[in-house]
Amino acid sequence: MALDKATVQKLAERLDNAETQRKEIAKITDDYPDLDWDDAYAIQDALRAIKVARGTRIAGLKMGLTSHAKMKQMGVVDPVRGFLADYGQVADGGECDTAGLIHPKVEAEIAFVTKRALSGPGCHIGAVLAATDFVVPALEVIDSRYLDFKFDLKSVIADNTSAARYVVGGNASNAVGMDLKNLGVVTEKNGVVVATASGAAVLGHPAQSVAMLANMLGARGQEIPAGTLILTGGVTEAVAVVKGDVINVRYQHLGSVSVRFV
Ligand code: 0L1
Ligand code: MG
């Protein structure tokens, strides 16, 4: 690690303040260009600890930048992982208050819920499908705390991968027997189709994203616990939204999820 504990804590507090005060900040690597991967995840862990100490419950885990469309959009080359906070939940068909966000964007995601713990290294799609309780349609509202939504990979890891809000649909389906790779996804904004993709956009198969998460955690001696909700990453590039927009995402076989921005 390039950073000491006090600096990690200071940067986590800076990011937490940016989120709670809805203020864009310069990306962390502007001030700390030597930040390494361990530092980036240590800042994310410290950010999580700050929130938990304040009473936040961790509601799930997420993978980000798992599709080529997203990687290209953000100019990065590797997937990242983060956590979902309880206060980020928005009901399906509900309202998302833009007053609490800086520059929100929406991405359609396929979510998994585990029934058994998953650990790496060596976790693969087969192990993920065997340990999956069900899959559900979801969408994530991401909101970078960085100026103009611009960052590098290490800065965005520290910023909990831009996690902000999420909507999970209630139509649970068995992953076994479901062709998740060829499952079509259509995102509509204000009734107009703005993005389309299939499940394969996420690392070839969305279960591969869960396997990658288990392997990333396994490298740090951690696992995905049973009963964990996991967002596997946007299947398409993210769509910018403002107050008044309505997003509806339709998933072949899985149902749909929607949210209105107010
Ligand atoms: O969930 C995501 O794919 C977001 C990862 C972080 C990059 C971004 O903010 O687009
Ligand atoms: Mg996402």
mmCIF file of C-alpha atoms and ligand atoms in Angstrom:
data_model
loop_
_atom_site.group_PDB
_atom_site.id
_atom_site.type_symbol
_atom_site.label_atom_id
_atom_site.label_comp_id
_atom_site.label_asym_id
_atom_site.label_seq_id
_atom_site.Cartn_x
_atom_site.Cartn_y
_atom_site.Cartn_z
ATOM 1 C CA MET A 1 0.000 0.000 0.000
ATOM 2 C CA ALA A 2 1.144 3.513 -0.806
ATOM 3 C CA LEU A 3 -1.149 5.286 1.687
ATOM 4 C CA ASP A 4 -1.116 5.232 5.482
ATOM 5 C CA LYS A 5 -4.244 4.499 7.537
ATOM 6 C CA ALA A 6 -4.947 8.136 8.361
ATOM 7 C CA THR A 7 -4.893 9.137 4.685
ATOM 8 C CA VAL A 8 -7.177 6.231 3.737
ATOM 9 C CA GLN A 9 -9.640 7.386 6.410
ATOM 10 C CA LYS A 10 -9.416 11.035 5.311
ATOM 11 C CA LEU A 11 -10.140 10.116 1.686
ATOM 12 C CA ALA A 12 -13.068 7.887 2.663
ATOM 13 C CA GLU A 13 -14.523 10.791 4.663
ATOM 14 C CA ARG A 14 -14.001 13.106 1.676
ATOM 15 C CA LEU A 15 -15.992 10.729 -0.533
ATOM 16 C CA ASP A 16 -18.703 10.217 2.079
ATOM 17 C CA ASN A 17 -19.088 13.991 2.464
ATOM 18 C CA ALA A 18 -19.276 14.435 -1.307
ATOM 19 C CA GLU A 19 -22.130 11.930 -1.403
ATOM 20 C CA THR A 20 -24.071 13.216 1.591
ATOM 21 C CA GLN A 21 -23.586 16.885 0.658
ATOM 22 C CA ARG A 22 -24.089 16.180 -3.048
ATOM 23 C CA LYS A 23 -20.859 17.942 -4.005
ATOM 24 C CA GLU A 24 -18.594 16.879 -6.860
ATOM 25 C CA ILE A 25 -14.927 16.512 -5.951
ATOM 26 C CA ALA A 26 -11.687 16.061 -7.893
ATOM 27 C CA LYS A 27 -10.752 12.443 -8.426
ATOM 28 C CA ILE A 28 -8.505 11.042 -5.734
ATOM 29 C CA THR A 29 -5.610 10.206 -8.046
ATOM 30 C CA ASP A 30 -5.236 13.937 -8.847
ATOM 31 C CA ASP A 31 -3.852 14.371 -5.318
ATOM 32 C CA TYR A 32 -2.511 10.838 -4.857
ATOM 33 C CA PRO A 33 -1.182 9.635 -8.227
ATOM 34 C CA ASP A 34 0.678 6.727 -6.596
ATOM 35 C CA LEU A 35 -2.486 5.209 -5.129
ATOM 36 C CA ASP A 36 -2.404 1.425 -5.695
ATOM 37 C CA TRP A 37 -5.201 -1.169 -5.997
ATOM 38 C CA ASP A 38 -5.016 -2.104 -2.317
ATOM 39 C CA ASP A 39 -5.311 1.568 -1.369
ATOM 40 C CA ALA A 40 -8.358 1.966 -3.620
ATOM 41 C CA TYR A 41 -10.209 -0.959 -2.034
ATOM 42 C CA ALA A 42 -9.007 0.094 1.447
ATOM 43 C CA ILE A 43 -10.664 3.496 0.895
ATOM 44 C CA GLN A 44 -13.862 1.727 -0.249
ATOM 45 C CA ASP A 45 -13.725 -0.469 2.895
ATOM 46 C CA ALA A 46 -13.235 2.609 5.085
ATOM 47 C CA LEU A 47 -16.178 4.309 3.338
ATOM 48 C CA ARG A 48 -18.311 1.249 4.053
ATOM 49 C CA ALA A 49 -17.217 1.298 7.730
ATOM 50 C CA ILE A 50 -18.152 4.990 8.030
ATOM 51 C CA LYS A 51 -21.637 4.242 6.713
ATOM 52 C CA VAL A 52 -22.103 1.130 8.868
ATOM 53 C CA ALA A 53 -21.053 3.107 11.962
ATOM 54 C CA ARG A 54 -23.794 5.603 11.059
ATOM 55 C CA GLY A 55 -26.398 2.816 10.986
ATOM 56 C CA THR A 56 -26.376 1.880 7.299
ATOM 57 C CA ARG A 57 -27.009 -1.786 6.562
ATOM 58 C CA ILE A 58 -25.160 -3.406 3.662
ATOM 59 C CA ALA A 59 -27.942 -4.733 1.412
ATOM 60 C CA GLY A 60 -25.875 -6.484 -1.229
ATOM 61 C CA LEU A 61 -22.841 -6.432 -3.491
ATOM 62 C CA LYS A 62 -22.268 -5.192 -7.014
ATOM 63 C CA MET A 63 -19.985 -5.655 -9.928
ATOM 64 C CA GLY A 64 -19.400 -2.762 -12.293
ATOM 65 C CA LEU A 65 -17.862 -2.210 -15.696
ATOM 66 C CA THR A 66 -18.579 -5.809 -16.669
ATOM 67 C CA SER A 67 -19.719 -5.054 -20.219
ATOM 68 C CA HIS A 68 -17.627 -3.820 -23.148
ATOM 69 C CA ALA A 69 -20.182 -1.055 -23.703
ATOM 70 C CA LYS A 70 -19.591 0.257 -20.172
ATOM 71 C CA MET A 71 -15.823 -0.168 -20.313
ATOM 72 C CA LYS A 72 -15.719 1.738 -23.594
ATOM 73 C CA GLN A 73 -18.038 4.443 -22.252
ATOM 74 C CA MET A 74 -15.822 5.007 -19.203
ATOM 75 C CA GLY A 75 -12.462 4.376 -20.892
ATOM 76 C CA VAL A 76 -11.391 1.582 -18.540
ATOM 77 C CA VAL A 77 -10.415 -2.059 -19.034
ATOM 78 C CA ASP A 78 -11.284 -4.065 -15.905
ATOM 79 C CA PRO A 79 -14.422 -4.831 -13.891
ATOM 80 C CA VAL A 80 -14.694 -3.496 -10.342
ATOM 81 C CA ARG A 81 -16.703 -4.428 -7.248
ATOM 82 C CA GLY A 82 -18.606 -2.462 -4.630
ATOM 83 C CA PHE A 83 -21.418 -2.664 -2.087
ATOM 84 C CA LEU A 84 -25.103 -1.698 -1.978
ATOM 85 C CA ALA A 85 -26.385 0.370 0.940
ATOM 86 C CA ASP A 86 -29.883 -0.071 2.371
ATOM 87 C CA TYR A 87 -30.702 3.601 1.797
ATOM 88 C CA GLY A 88 -30.109 3.097 -1.930
ATOM 89 C CA GLN A 89 -33.198 0.922 -2.408
ATOM 90 C CA VAL A 90 -35.987 2.363 -4.520
ATOM 91 C CA ALA A 91 -39.208 0.385 -4.962
ATOM 92 C CA ASP A 92 -40.009 -1.002 -8.408
ATOM 93 C CA GLY A 93 -42.366 1.518 -10.012
ATOM 94 C CA GLY A 94 -41.380 4.052 -7.364
ATOM 95 C CA GLU A 95 -39.775 7.482 -7.339
ATOM 96 C CA CYS A 96 -36.099 8.316 -7.134
ATOM 97 C CA ASP A 97 -35.402 11.733 -5.641
ATOM 98 C CA THR A 98 -32.810 13.548 -7.780
ATOM 99 C CA ALA A 99 -32.297 16.079 -4.973
ATOM 100 C CA GLY A 100 -30.024 13.545 -3.280
ATOM 101 C CA LEU A 101 -27.925 12.872 -6.390
ATOM 102 C CA ILE A 102 -25.294 14.760 -8.409
ATOM 103 C CA HIS A 103 -25.484 13.509 -12.014
ATOM 104 C CA PRO A 104 -27.384 10.211 -12.064
ATOM 105 C CA LYS A 105 -27.268 7.629 -14.825
ATOM 106 C CA VAL A 106 -29.215 4.387 -15.127
ATOM 107 C CA GLU A 107 -28.077 0.963 -16.200
ATOM 108 C CA ALA A 108 -30.073 -2.240 -16.710
ATOM 109 C CA GLU A 109 -28.726 -5.161 -14.700
ATOM 110 C CA ILE A 110 -29.480 -8.828 -14.055
ATOM 111 C CA ALA A 111 -29.331 -9.553 -10.315
ATOM 112 C CA PHE A 112 -28.587 -12.843 -8.550
ATOM 113 C CA VAL A 113 -29.520 -13.904 -5.018
ATOM 114 C CA THR A 114 -27.381 -16.678 -3.540
ATOM 115 C CA LYS A 115 -28.669 -19.564 -1.429
ATOM 116 C CA ARG A 116 -25.192 -20.810 -0.530
ATOM 117 C CA ALA A 117 -21.887 -19.059 0.093
ATOM 118 C CA LEU A 118 -19.556 -18.738 -2.881
ATOM 119 C CA SER A 119 -15.824 -18.517 -2.555
ATOM 120 C CA GLY A 120 -12.817 -18.253 -4.798
ATOM 121 C CA PRO A 121 -10.277 -18.777 -6.192
ATOM 122 C CA GLY A 122 -11.575 -21.156 -8.820
ATOM 123 C CA CYS A 123 -15.217 -20.104 -8.686
ATOM 124 C CA HIS A 124 -16.884 -20.661 -12.098
ATOM 125 C CA ILE A 125 -20.267 -20.301 -13.765
ATOM 126 C CA GLY A 126 -21.311 -23.838 -12.751
ATOM 127 C CA ALA A 127 -20.630 -23.142 -9.074
ATOM 128 C CA VAL A 128 -22.532 -19.860 -9.314
ATOM 129 C CA LEU A 129 -25.608 -21.450 -10.903
ATOM 130 C CA ALA A 130 -25.577 -24.237 -8.290
ATOM 131 C CA ALA A 131 -25.423 -21.668 -5.481
ATOM 132 C CA THR A 132 -28.046 -19.306 -6.939
ATOM 133 C CA ASP A 133 -31.436 -19.132 -5.278
ATOM 134 C CA PHE A 134 -32.998 -17.015 -8.033
ATOM 135 C CA VAL A 135 -32.372 -14.217 -10.492
ATOM 136 C CA VAL A 136 -34.354 -10.971 -10.646
ATOM 137 C CA PRO A 137 -34.504 -8.011 -13.023
ATOM 138 C CA ALA A 138 -32.875 -4.877 -11.644
ATOM 139 C CA LEU A 139 -31.576 -1.465 -12.524
ATOM 140 C CA GLU A 140 -28.855 0.580 -10.911
ATOM 141 C CA VAL A 141 -28.738 4.347 -10.601
ATOM 142 C CA ILE A 142 -25.064 5.239 -10.551
ATOM 143 C CA ASP A 143 -23.814 8.660 -9.483
ATOM 144 C CA SER A 144 -20.110 9.390 -9.474
ATOM 145 C CA ARG A 145 -18.961 11.748 -6.771
ATOM 146 C CA TYR A 146 -16.277 12.982 -9.168
ATOM 147 C CA LEU A 147 -16.385 16.116 -11.313
ATOM 148 C CA ASP A 148 -18.166 15.567 -14.628
ATOM 149 C CA PHE A 149 -18.452 11.807 -13.948
ATOM 150 C CA LYS A 150 -14.778 11.474 -14.977
ATOM 151 C CA PHE A 151 -12.362 9.178 -13.188
ATOM 152 C CA ASP A 152 -9.818 6.397 -13.503
ATOM 153 C CA LEU A 153 -10.306 2.865 -12.231
ATOM 154 C CA LYS A 154 -8.617 3.352 -8.852
ATOM 155 C CA SER A 155 -10.579 6.514 -8.081
ATOM 156 C CA VAL A 156 -13.908 4.871 -8.961
ATOM 157 C CA ILE A 157 -13.136 1.831 -6.792
ATOM 158 C CA ALA A 158 -12.528 4.170 -3.846
ATOM 159 C CA ASP A 159 -15.876 5.855 -4.649
ATOM 160 C CA ASN A 160 -17.698 2.517 -4.219
ATOM 161 C CA THR A 161 -17.987 2.151 -8.013
ATOM 162 C CA SER A 162 -20.421 5.082 -8.247
ATOM 163 C CA ALA A 163 -23.101 3.094 -6.349
ATOM 164 C CA ALA A 164 -26.079 5.266 -5.452
ATOM 165 C CA ARG A 165 -29.594 3.785 -5.855
ATOM 166 C CA TYR A 166 -31.020 0.540 -7.218
ATOM 167 C CA VAL A 167 -34.367 -1.001 -8.085
ATOM 168 C CA VAL A 168 -34.965 -4.746 -7.870
ATOM 169 C CA GLY A 169 -38.016 -6.316 -9.474
ATOM 170 C CA GLY A 170 -40.037 -8.903 -7.584
ATOM 171 C CA ASN A 171 -40.320 -11.504 -10.324
ATOM 172 C CA ALA A 172 -37.886 -14.202 -9.144
ATOM 173 C CA SER A 173 -36.811 -16.835 -11.688
ATOM 174 C CA ASN A 174 -34.777 -19.994 -11.449
ATOM 175 C CA ALA A 175 -31.380 -19.452 -13.088
ATOM 176 C CA VAL A 176 -31.089 -23.124 -13.996
ATOM 177 C CA GLY A 177 -32.831 -23.707 -17.301
ATOM 178 C CA MET A 178 -32.912 -19.997 -18.058
ATOM 179 C CA ASP A 179 -30.884 -18.914 -21.102
ATOM 180 C CA LEU A 180 -29.363 -15.894 -19.369
ATOM 181 C CA LYS A 181 -26.787 -15.474 -22.107
ATOM 182 C CA ASN A 182 -29.379 -14.860 -24.822
ATOM 183 C CA LEU A 183 -31.864 -13.043 -22.639
ATOM 184 C CA GLY A 184 -32.902 -9.779 -24.304
ATOM 185 C CA VAL A 185 -32.964 -6.491 -22.396
ATOM 186 C CA VAL A 186 -34.641 -3.297 -23.626
ATOM 187 C CA THR A 187 -34.229 0.027 -21.814
ATOM 188 C CA GLU A 188 -36.808 2.753 -22.454
ATOM 189 C CA LYS A 189 -36.501 6.365 -21.362
ATOM 190 C CA ASN A 190 -39.756 8.303 -21.466
ATOM 191 C CA GLY A 191 -41.246 5.618 -23.701
ATOM 192 C CA VAL A 192 -38.405 5.639 -26.228
ATOM 193 C CA VAL A 193 -35.990 2.715 -26.592
ATOM 194 C CA VAL A 194 -32.520 4.025 -25.714
ATOM 195 C CA ALA A 195 -30.480 0.833 -25.256
ATOM 196 C CA THR A 196 -30.756 -2.859 -26.051
ATOM 197 C CA ALA A 197 -28.544 -5.817 -25.174
ATOM 198 C CA SER A 198 -28.533 -9.469 -24.229
ATOM 199 C CA GLY A 199 -27.229 -11.086 -21.040
ATOM 200 C CA ALA A 200 -24.043 -12.109 -22.844
ATOM 201 C CA ALA A 201 -22.982 -8.447 -22.811
ATOM 202 C CA VAL A 202 -21.926 -9.054 -19.194
ATOM 203 C CA LEU A 203 -18.663 -10.986 -19.445
ATOM 204 C CA GLY A 204 -20.248 -13.488 -21.856
ATOM 205 C CA HIS A 205 -22.768 -14.612 -19.195
ATOM 206 C CA PRO A 206 -24.002 -12.713 -16.118
ATOM 207 C CA ALA A 207 -23.106 -15.650 -13.830
ATOM 208 C CA GLN A 208 -19.480 -15.060 -14.865
ATOM 209 C CA SER A 209 -19.710 -11.674 -13.145
ATOM 210 C CA VAL A 210 -20.737 -13.386 -9.878
ATOM 211 C CA ALA A 211 -17.885 -15.896 -10.279
ATOM 212 C CA MET A 212 -15.460 -13.009 -10.814
ATOM 213 C CA LEU A 213 -16.768 -11.307 -7.674
ATOM 214 C CA ALA A 214 -16.244 -14.524 -5.653
ATOM 215 C CA ASN A 215 -12.712 -14.787 -7.026
ATOM 216 C CA MET A 216 -11.931 -11.125 -6.304
ATOM 217 C CA LEU A 217 -13.166 -11.536 -2.722
ATOM 218 C CA GLY A 218 -11.382 -14.896 -2.410
ATOM 219 C CA ALA A 219 -8.088 -13.174 -3.181
ATOM 220 C CA ARG A 220 -8.677 -11.167 0.007
ATOM 221 C CA GLY A 221 -9.842 -14.135 2.114
ATOM 222 C CA GLN A 222 -13.516 -13.144 1.827
ATOM 223 C CA GLU A 223 -16.558 -14.824 0.270
ATOM 224 C CA ILE A 224 -20.054 -14.051 -0.967
ATOM 225 C CA PRO A 225 -22.378 -15.094 1.877
ATOM 226 C CA ALA A 226 -25.589 -17.065 1.325
ATOM 227 C CA GLY A 227 -28.581 -14.797 0.784
ATOM 228 C CA THR A 228 -26.595 -12.043 -0.937
ATOM 229 C CA LEU A 229 -28.166 -9.826 -3.599
ATOM 230 C CA ILE A 230 -25.608 -9.184 -6.372
ATOM 231 C CA LEU A 231 -25.956 -6.715 -9.224
ATOM 232 C CA THR A 232 -23.876 -8.158 -12.055
ATOM 233 C CA GLY A 233 -23.217 -4.901 -13.954
ATOM 234 C CA GLY A 234 -24.918 -2.870 -16.638
ATOM 235 C CA VAL A 235 -25.640 -4.774 -19.837
ATOM 236 C CA THR A 236 -25.447 -1.551 -21.877
ATOM 237 C CA GLU A 237 -23.832 1.841 -21.490
ATOM 238 C CA ALA A 238 -25.387 3.983 -18.768
ATOM 239 C CA VAL A 239 -28.204 6.411 -19.650
ATOM 240 C CA ALA A 240 -28.166 9.915 -18.120
ATOM 241 C CA VAL A 241 -31.396 10.963 -16.392
ATOM 242 C CA VAL A 242 -32.851 14.156 -14.939
ATOM 243 C CA LYS A 243 -35.901 15.066 -12.880
ATOM 244 C CA GLY A 244 -39.060 14.103 -14.769
ATOM 245 C CA ASP A 245 -37.557 11.142 -16.644
ATOM 246 C CA VAL A 246 -39.158 7.706 -16.444
ATOM 247 C CA ILE A 247 -37.060 4.606 -17.050
ATOM 248 C CA ASN A 248 -38.610 1.249 -17.840
ATOM 249 C CA VAL A 249 -36.437 -1.798 -18.491
ATOM 250 C CA ARG A 250 -37.960 -4.945 -19.984
ATOM 251 C CA TYR A 251 -36.181 -8.277 -19.586
ATOM 252 C CA GLN A 252 -37.130 -11.257 -21.700
ATOM 253 C CA HIS A 253 -38.609 -13.933 -19.362
ATOM 254 C CA LEU A 254 -37.757 -11.943 -16.187
ATOM 255 C CA GLY A 255 -40.327 -9.145 -16.298
ATOM 256 C CA SER A 256 -39.657 -5.434 -16.048
ATOM 257 C CA VAL A 257 -38.578 -2.735 -13.615
ATOM 258 C CA SER A 258 -39.299 0.958 -13.700
ATOM 259 C CA VAL A 259 -38.523 4.145 -11.840
ATOM 260 C CA ARG A 260 -39.529 7.795 -12.086
ATOM 261 C CA PHE A 261 -37.045 10.560 -11.284
ATOM 262 C CA VAL A 262 -38.554 13.376 -9.241
HETATM 263 O O1 0L1 B 1 -22.054 -0.170 -11.850
HETATM 264 C C1 0L1 B 1 -21.253 0.226 -12.687
HETATM 265 O O2 0L1 B 1 -21.043 -0.354 -13.757
HETATM 266 C C2 0L1 B 1 -20.494 1.471 -12.401
HETATM 267 C C3 0L1 B 1 -19.081 1.195 -12.205
HETATM 268 C C4 0L1 B 1 -18.318 2.455 -12.057
HETATM 269 C C5 0L1 B 1 -18.157 3.206 -13.329
HETATM 270 C C6 0L1 B 1 -19.272 4.145 -13.593
HETATM 271 O O3 0L1 B 1 -19.583 4.965 -12.736
HETATM 272 O O4 0L1 B 1 -19.802 4.094 -14.698
HETATM 273 MG MG MG B 2 -23.950 -0.989 -12.228
#
